[in-house]
Amino acid sequence: MDEEDEIKRRKEGGFVNLIWRPVNWLKMLSDELSWRFVLAVIIVYGINQGVSIGLYRVSVQYYMKDVLKLQPSEAQFYSGIIQIPWIIKPLWGLMTDIVPIFRLRRRPYFIFAGFVGSIAMLIPAFSTNLPQVFAVLSFMTAGAGVAIADVTIDACVTENSISHPSLAGDMQSLCGVSSSIGQLVGFAMSGVLVHIIGPQGVFGVLSIPAGLVILVGMMLQEPLVHSYSHKRVSQKFLDATKTMVTALKTPDVWRPCLYMYLSLALGVSIHEGMFYWYTDAKAGPSFSQEVIGSIFSMGAVGSLLGVLLYQNVFRKHPFRGVLFWSQLLYGASSLLDLVLVLRLNLSFGVPDYIFVVMDEGVSRMIGRLKWMPLLVLSSKLCPSGIEGTFFALLMSIDHVGMLTSSWAGSVLLHALNVTRTRFDNLWVAILIRSCARLFPVGLLFLVPSNDPNSTILPSELLATKKDNDVLESRNSEMISLVDNSI
């Protein structure tokens, strides 16, 4: 009996440890980096991006389909247009890095991003018969608000990755976990909310997460910048540009940048074509809003599993090895859509909903597993002093790749005559997309073979520049976030 009690106690202890492990992990990050930083990441990534993405994606798709009456290729094209604010992230990065507002480098940008995002979402929420161009502009402005908040928190994360290199993977995992859980919550609510209050009502709800970013700007403690002259802004822009050009000329930087762009551009997104097929009553399974939301929420679960898998299994593995297998599986898993559209799943007795849920979960898990090492790699390619700007540049390269992917998918859907009611050639688009996603496997020689804990940049790009813009306090809680003078 004593032996059985001991086994029982061990099992109970293991379960308790499993429950408390994430709590202890967050406590460790809070102790090392400050609780304000951890909470800021959770709000920006988890709520303003995660929850918002879940609500935004479904509501915008139904808005384009049912309110604007767009064709799949048009919706695919405009979904790329909406991403343009993310492409100019280096501009936001330059601003937050070298242009303090009221002697503060980060907090005013969070506050500004929150106001912009909230107002931009309220416009389509309360406007009837809003012209198509103004609707797209509102979505772009809302995207700008999210992008500004994103680049500002990215600067904080990147600076901490340099000052705490052993925690770089943990910080990216915190961002990924927060985003994935937020997306799970957002997608779980999206279908029900769209059904009850419509896509425009959801836009009103989306003003709340944007407003929380204002709280981040008010909450974070930041040392003041003094001895700063706005007349020197042009010189600082020039210096930052020179540093970026110098870094991009380094083979250790431009080669992985090229890989990141090509791996995303060759993704060939046709998600709008699949969405129209999902909701079609004749050719497709005619899923309702609630079902669409639940499908995407399972995708968020898959994304979260991908983050956890990377954090616990692949975090210390060399970049090249993880990317090889994840890219290979990414291309292969996209063929599941082919099975669905050709209705082969019904031949095996698998209902559409079950198959789509499995497809979405597996695809998003592999996609996140492919994305995580690229994020960690990006954080290690940033020269000291312009971390926010250069990380934004890397992310803008990624978004140019996504834009290329979206527009390539738009051209493909249009060329194959996939419309609101015709899906005869959708299977051809899926096949072409799946083959294109395998090509980046042959480009992995562009990625460094280092493990994530090693330094990639040359020492001269990691040296912190000093000038007259000295931070006032060196004991501030956020000193590790803004300690790099410009």
Short mmCIF file of C-alpha atoms in Angstrom, two decimals, residues 124-394:
data_model
loop_
_atom_site.label_atom_id
_atom_site.label_comp_id
_atom_site.label_asym_id
_atom_site.label_seq_id
_atom_site.Cartn_x
_atom_site.Cartn_y
_atom_site.Cartn_z
CA PRO A 124 -17.00 50.88 -40.65
CA ALA A 125 -18.88 49.78 -37.54
CA PHE A 126 -21.25 52.77 -37.60
CA SER A 127 -21.27 53.58 -41.34
CA THR A 128 -23.98 52.33 -43.67
CA ASN A 129 -23.26 51.95 -47.39
CA LEU A 130 -19.61 52.77 -46.83
CA PRO A 131 -17.86 52.99 -50.24
CA GLN A 132 -15.49 50.15 -50.98
CA VAL A 133 -12.43 52.39 -51.09
CA PHE A 134 -13.19 53.91 -47.68
CA ALA A 135 -13.80 50.49 -46.18
CA VAL A 136 -10.41 49.31 -47.39
CA LEU A 137 -8.78 52.52 -46.11
CA SER A 138 -10.36 51.98 -42.69
CA PHE A 139 -9.01 48.44 -42.56
CA MET A 140 -5.58 49.71 -43.62
CA THR A 141 -5.63 52.38 -40.91
CA ALA A 142 -6.61 49.82 -38.30
CA GLY A 143 -3.73 47.68 -39.56
CA ALA A 144 -1.41 50.68 -39.13
CA GLY A 145 -2.46 50.97 -35.49
CA VAL A 146 -1.70 47.31 -34.87
CA ALA A 147 1.59 47.56 -36.80
CA ILE A 148 2.80 50.57 -34.78
CA ALA A 149 2.05 48.79 -31.50
CA ASP A 150 3.67 45.65 -32.88
CA VAL A 151 6.90 47.36 -33.96
CA THR A 152 7.17 49.14 -30.61
CA ILE A 153 6.83 45.96 -28.58
CA ASP A 154 9.12 44.19 -31.06
CA ALA A 155 11.80 46.80 -30.27
CA CYS A 156 11.44 45.94 -26.59
CA VAL A 157 11.61 42.20 -27.29
CA THR A 158 14.62 42.56 -29.59
CA GLU A 159 16.55 44.72 -27.13
CA ASN A 160 15.88 42.18 -24.41
CA SER A 161 17.01 39.40 -26.75
CA ILE A 162 20.37 41.17 -27.07
CA SER A 163 20.74 41.94 -23.36
CA HIS A 164 19.42 38.48 -22.39
CA PRO A 165 20.49 36.20 -25.29
CA SER A 166 19.68 33.02 -23.36
CA LEU A 167 16.04 34.17 -23.11
CA ALA A 168 15.59 35.03 -26.81
CA GLY A 169 13.72 31.80 -27.50
CA ASP A 170 11.62 32.20 -24.36
CA MET A 171 10.57 35.71 -25.36
CA GLN A 172 9.55 34.62 -28.85
CA SER A 173 7.68 31.72 -27.28
CA LEU A 174 5.88 34.17 -24.97
CA CYS A 175 4.89 36.20 -28.03
CA GLY A 176 3.79 33.08 -29.89
CA VAL A 177 1.85 31.59 -26.97
CA SER A 178 0.11 34.91 -26.28
CA SER A 179 -0.81 35.32 -29.94
CA SER A 180 -2.03 31.74 -30.31
CA ILE A 181 -4.18 31.78 -27.16
CA GLY A 182 -5.57 35.15 -28.17
CA GLN A 183 -6.41 33.85 -31.64
CA LEU A 184 -8.10 30.82 -30.09
CA VAL A 185 -10.33 33.08 -28.00
CA GLY A 186 -10.97 35.42 -30.93
CA PHE A 187 -11.85 32.69 -33.41
CA ALA A 188 -14.01 30.89 -30.85
CA MET A 189 -16.12 34.05 -30.44
CA SER A 190 -15.96 35.26 -34.05
CA GLY A 191 -18.57 33.06 -35.69
CA VAL A 192 -21.13 33.55 -32.92
CA LEU A 193 -20.59 37.32 -32.88
CA VAL A 194 -20.83 37.62 -36.67
CA HIS A 195 -24.07 35.63 -36.56
CA ILE A 196 -25.57 37.73 -33.74
CA ILE A 197 -24.40 41.28 -34.47
CA GLY A 198 -23.04 40.98 -38.02
CA PRO A 199 -19.53 41.84 -39.26
CA GLN A 200 -20.03 45.57 -38.66
CA GLY A 201 -20.98 44.93 -35.05
CA VAL A 202 -17.78 42.93 -34.65
CA PHE A 203 -15.81 45.93 -35.95
CA GLY A 204 -17.20 47.90 -33.00
CA VAL A 205 -16.03 45.18 -30.61
CA LEU A 206 -12.58 45.32 -32.24
CA SER A 207 -12.12 48.88 -30.99
CA ILE A 208 -11.74 47.49 -27.44
CA PRO A 209 -8.49 45.50 -27.96
CA ALA A 210 -7.01 48.51 -29.74
CA GLY A 211 -7.96 50.68 -26.79
CA LEU A 212 -6.06 48.40 -24.40
CA VAL A 213 -2.85 49.37 -26.18
CA ILE A 214 -3.35 52.84 -24.70
CA LEU A 215 -3.16 51.15 -21.29
CA VAL A 216 0.22 49.65 -22.25
CA GLY A 217 1.54 53.13 -23.04
CA MET A 218 0.30 54.44 -19.70
CA MET A 219 1.53 51.43 -17.72
CA LEU A 220 5.11 50.96 -18.90
CA GLN A 221 7.84 52.79 -17.03
CA GLU A 222 10.44 54.34 -19.28
CA PRO A 223 13.49 56.52 -18.58
CA LEU A 224 13.40 59.96 -20.14
CA VAL A 225 15.65 60.97 -23.00
CA HIS A 226 17.31 64.35 -22.43
CA SER A 227 19.79 66.47 -24.37
CA TYR A 228 17.78 65.61 -27.47
CA SER A 229 17.41 67.97 -30.41
CA HIS A 230 14.82 67.37 -33.10
CA LYS A 231 17.15 69.15 -35.50
CA ARG A 232 19.30 66.06 -35.40
CA VAL A 233 16.51 63.76 -36.56
CA SER A 234 17.63 63.85 -40.21
CA GLN A 235 21.18 62.93 -39.19
CA LYS A 236 19.88 60.10 -37.06
CA PHE A 237 17.74 58.82 -39.93
CA LEU A 238 20.84 58.91 -42.11
CA ASP A 239 22.93 57.11 -39.49
CA ALA A 240 20.25 54.46 -39.02
CA THR A 241 19.95 53.99 -42.77
CA LYS A 242 23.72 53.57 -43.10
CA THR A 243 23.73 51.00 -40.30
CA MET A 244 20.91 49.08 -41.98
CA VAL A 245 22.68 49.15 -45.35
CA THR A 246 25.90 47.97 -43.72
CA ALA A 247 24.06 45.12 -42.03
CA LEU A 248 22.21 44.12 -45.21
CA LYS A 249 25.51 43.93 -47.09
CA THR A 250 26.68 41.28 -44.64
CA PRO A 251 26.13 37.79 -46.09
CA ASP A 252 25.05 36.54 -42.67
CA VAL A 253 22.11 38.98 -42.90
CA TRP A 254 21.02 39.24 -46.54
CA ARG A 255 21.08 35.50 -47.17
CA PRO A 256 18.51 34.60 -44.45
CA CYS A 257 16.50 37.71 -45.44
CA LEU A 258 16.29 36.39 -48.99
CA TYR A 259 15.21 32.98 -47.72
CA MET A 260 12.50 34.48 -45.50
CA TYR A 261 11.05 36.44 -48.41
CA LEU A 262 11.10 33.53 -50.86
CA SER A 263 9.72 31.00 -48.39
CA LEU A 264 6.70 33.24 -47.78
CA ALA A 265 6.24 34.46 -51.36
CA LEU A 266 6.14 30.89 -52.62
CA GLY A 267 3.33 30.11 -50.18
CA VAL A 268 0.74 31.28 -52.80
CA SER A 269 -2.21 32.07 -50.54
CA ILE A 270 -5.67 31.11 -51.84
CA HIS A 271 -7.48 31.31 -48.50
CA GLU A 272 -10.27 33.51 -49.90
CA GLY A 273 -11.04 30.91 -52.55
CA MET A 274 -11.24 28.24 -49.86
CA PHE A 275 -13.43 30.47 -47.67
CA TYR A 276 -15.93 31.05 -50.51
CA TRP A 277 -15.96 27.29 -51.17
CA TYR A 278 -16.51 26.54 -47.47
CA THR A 279 -19.65 28.71 -47.43
CA ASP A 280 -21.05 27.68 -50.84
CA ALA A 281 -24.29 25.68 -50.69
CA LYS A 282 -23.79 23.75 -53.96
CA ALA A 283 -20.11 23.00 -54.53
CA GLY A 284 -18.99 23.24 -50.91
CA PRO A 285 -20.15 22.09 -47.48
CA SER A 286 -22.08 25.35 -46.79
CA PHE A 287 -20.59 25.99 -43.36
CA SER A 288 -22.34 28.57 -41.14
CA GLN A 289 -20.64 31.50 -39.41
CA GLU A 290 -20.42 29.56 -36.15
CA VAL A 291 -18.82 26.59 -37.89
CA ILE A 292 -16.31 28.82 -39.70
CA GLY A 293 -15.33 30.39 -36.38
CA SER A 294 -14.92 26.99 -34.73
CA ILE A 295 -12.76 25.77 -37.63
CA PHE A 296 -10.44 28.74 -37.34
CA SER A 297 -10.34 28.35 -33.55
CA MET A 298 -9.02 24.81 -34.02
CA GLY A 299 -6.41 26.35 -36.28
CA ALA A 300 -5.43 28.58 -33.35
CA VAL A 301 -5.12 25.45 -31.19
CA GLY A 302 -2.81 24.00 -33.82
CA SER A 303 -0.80 27.21 -33.82
CA LEU A 304 -0.47 27.07 -30.04
CA LEU A 305 0.67 23.44 -30.24
CA GLY A 306 3.27 24.51 -32.79
CA VAL A 307 4.64 27.12 -30.36
CA LEU A 308 4.71 24.63 -27.49
CA LEU A 309 6.37 22.01 -29.70
CA TYR A 310 9.07 24.48 -30.71
CA GLN A 311 9.57 25.70 -27.13
CA ASN A 312 9.89 22.23 -25.61
CA VAL A 313 11.50 20.20 -28.42
CA PHE A 314 13.11 22.30 -31.15
CA ARG A 315 14.11 25.55 -29.40
CA LYS A 316 17.80 24.59 -29.19
CA HIS A 317 18.03 22.83 -32.55
CA PRO A 318 19.91 24.47 -35.46
CA PHE A 319 17.76 26.72 -37.64
CA ARG A 320 18.41 24.81 -40.85
CA GLY A 321 17.29 21.43 -39.55
CA VAL A 322 14.00 22.71 -38.09
CA LEU A 323 13.20 24.69 -41.24
CA PHE A 324 13.92 21.72 -43.51
CA TRP A 325 11.38 19.43 -41.91
CA SER A 326 8.80 22.11 -41.19
CA GLN A 327 8.89 23.45 -44.78
CA LEU A 328 8.64 19.94 -46.17
CA LEU A 329 5.64 19.16 -43.98
CA TYR A 330 4.14 22.58 -44.75
CA GLY A 331 3.99 21.79 -48.47
CA ALA A 332 2.78 18.24 -47.93
CA SER A 333 0.05 19.22 -45.45
CA SER A 334 -1.44 21.73 -47.90
CA LEU A 335 -2.46 18.77 -50.07
CA LEU A 336 -5.14 18.00 -47.48
CA ASP A 337 -7.22 20.76 -49.09
CA LEU A 338 -7.02 18.79 -52.35
CA VAL A 339 -8.54 15.74 -50.66
CA LEU A 340 -11.33 17.95 -49.31
CA VAL A 341 -12.19 19.81 -52.53
CA LEU A 342 -12.19 16.58 -54.56
CA ARG A 343 -14.54 15.14 -51.89
CA LEU A 344 -12.26 12.15 -51.34
CA ASN A 345 -12.79 12.44 -47.59
CA LEU A 346 -16.46 11.48 -48.09
CA SER A 347 -15.36 8.34 -49.93
CA PHE A 348 -13.56 7.32 -46.74
CA GLY A 349 -16.56 8.22 -44.59
CA VAL A 350 -14.95 11.31 -43.00
CA PRO A 351 -17.42 14.23 -42.68
CA ASP A 352 -16.38 17.59 -44.10
CA TYR A 353 -16.33 19.35 -40.74
CA ILE A 354 -14.11 16.73 -39.07
CA PHE A 355 -11.71 16.74 -41.98
CA VAL A 356 -11.52 20.54 -42.19
CA VAL A 357 -10.88 20.80 -38.45
CA MET A 358 -8.02 18.30 -38.70
CA ASP A 359 -6.68 20.04 -41.81
CA GLU A 360 -6.76 23.49 -40.21
CA GLY A 361 -5.17 22.29 -36.97
CA VAL A 362 -2.33 20.39 -38.65
CA SER A 363 -1.61 23.13 -41.20
CA ARG A 364 -1.50 25.91 -38.62
CA MET A 365 0.67 23.85 -36.26
CA ILE A 366 3.23 23.21 -38.99
CA GLY A 367 3.01 26.81 -40.17
CA ARG A 368 3.76 28.11 -36.66
CA LEU A 369 6.59 25.59 -36.25
CA LYS A 370 8.07 26.97 -39.48
CA TRP A 371 7.58 30.58 -38.36
CA MET A 372 9.12 30.36 -34.87
CA PRO A 373 12.77 29.75 -35.88
CA LEU A 374 12.47 32.59 -38.41
CA LEU A 375 11.38 34.95 -35.62
CA VAL A 376 14.25 33.90 -33.38
CA LEU A 377 16.66 34.23 -36.30
CA SER A 378 15.30 37.70 -37.09
CA SER A 379 15.83 38.88 -33.51
CA LYS A 380 19.50 37.84 -33.78
CA LEU A 381 20.10 39.76 -37.02
CA CYS A 382 19.43 43.22 -35.53
CA PRO A 383 22.36 45.64 -35.08
CA SER A 384 22.59 47.33 -31.70
CA GLY A 385 21.09 50.81 -31.49
CA ILE A 386 18.41 50.33 -34.19
CA GLU A 387 16.85 47.09 -32.97
CA GLY A 388 13.26 48.22 -33.49
CA THR A 389 13.98 49.63 -36.93
CA PHE A 390 15.89 46.63 -38.21
CA PHE A 391 13.52 44.06 -36.77
CA ALA A 392 10.71 46.03 -38.42
CA LEU A 393 12.67 45.90 -41.68
CA LEU A 394 12.95 42.13 -41.40
#
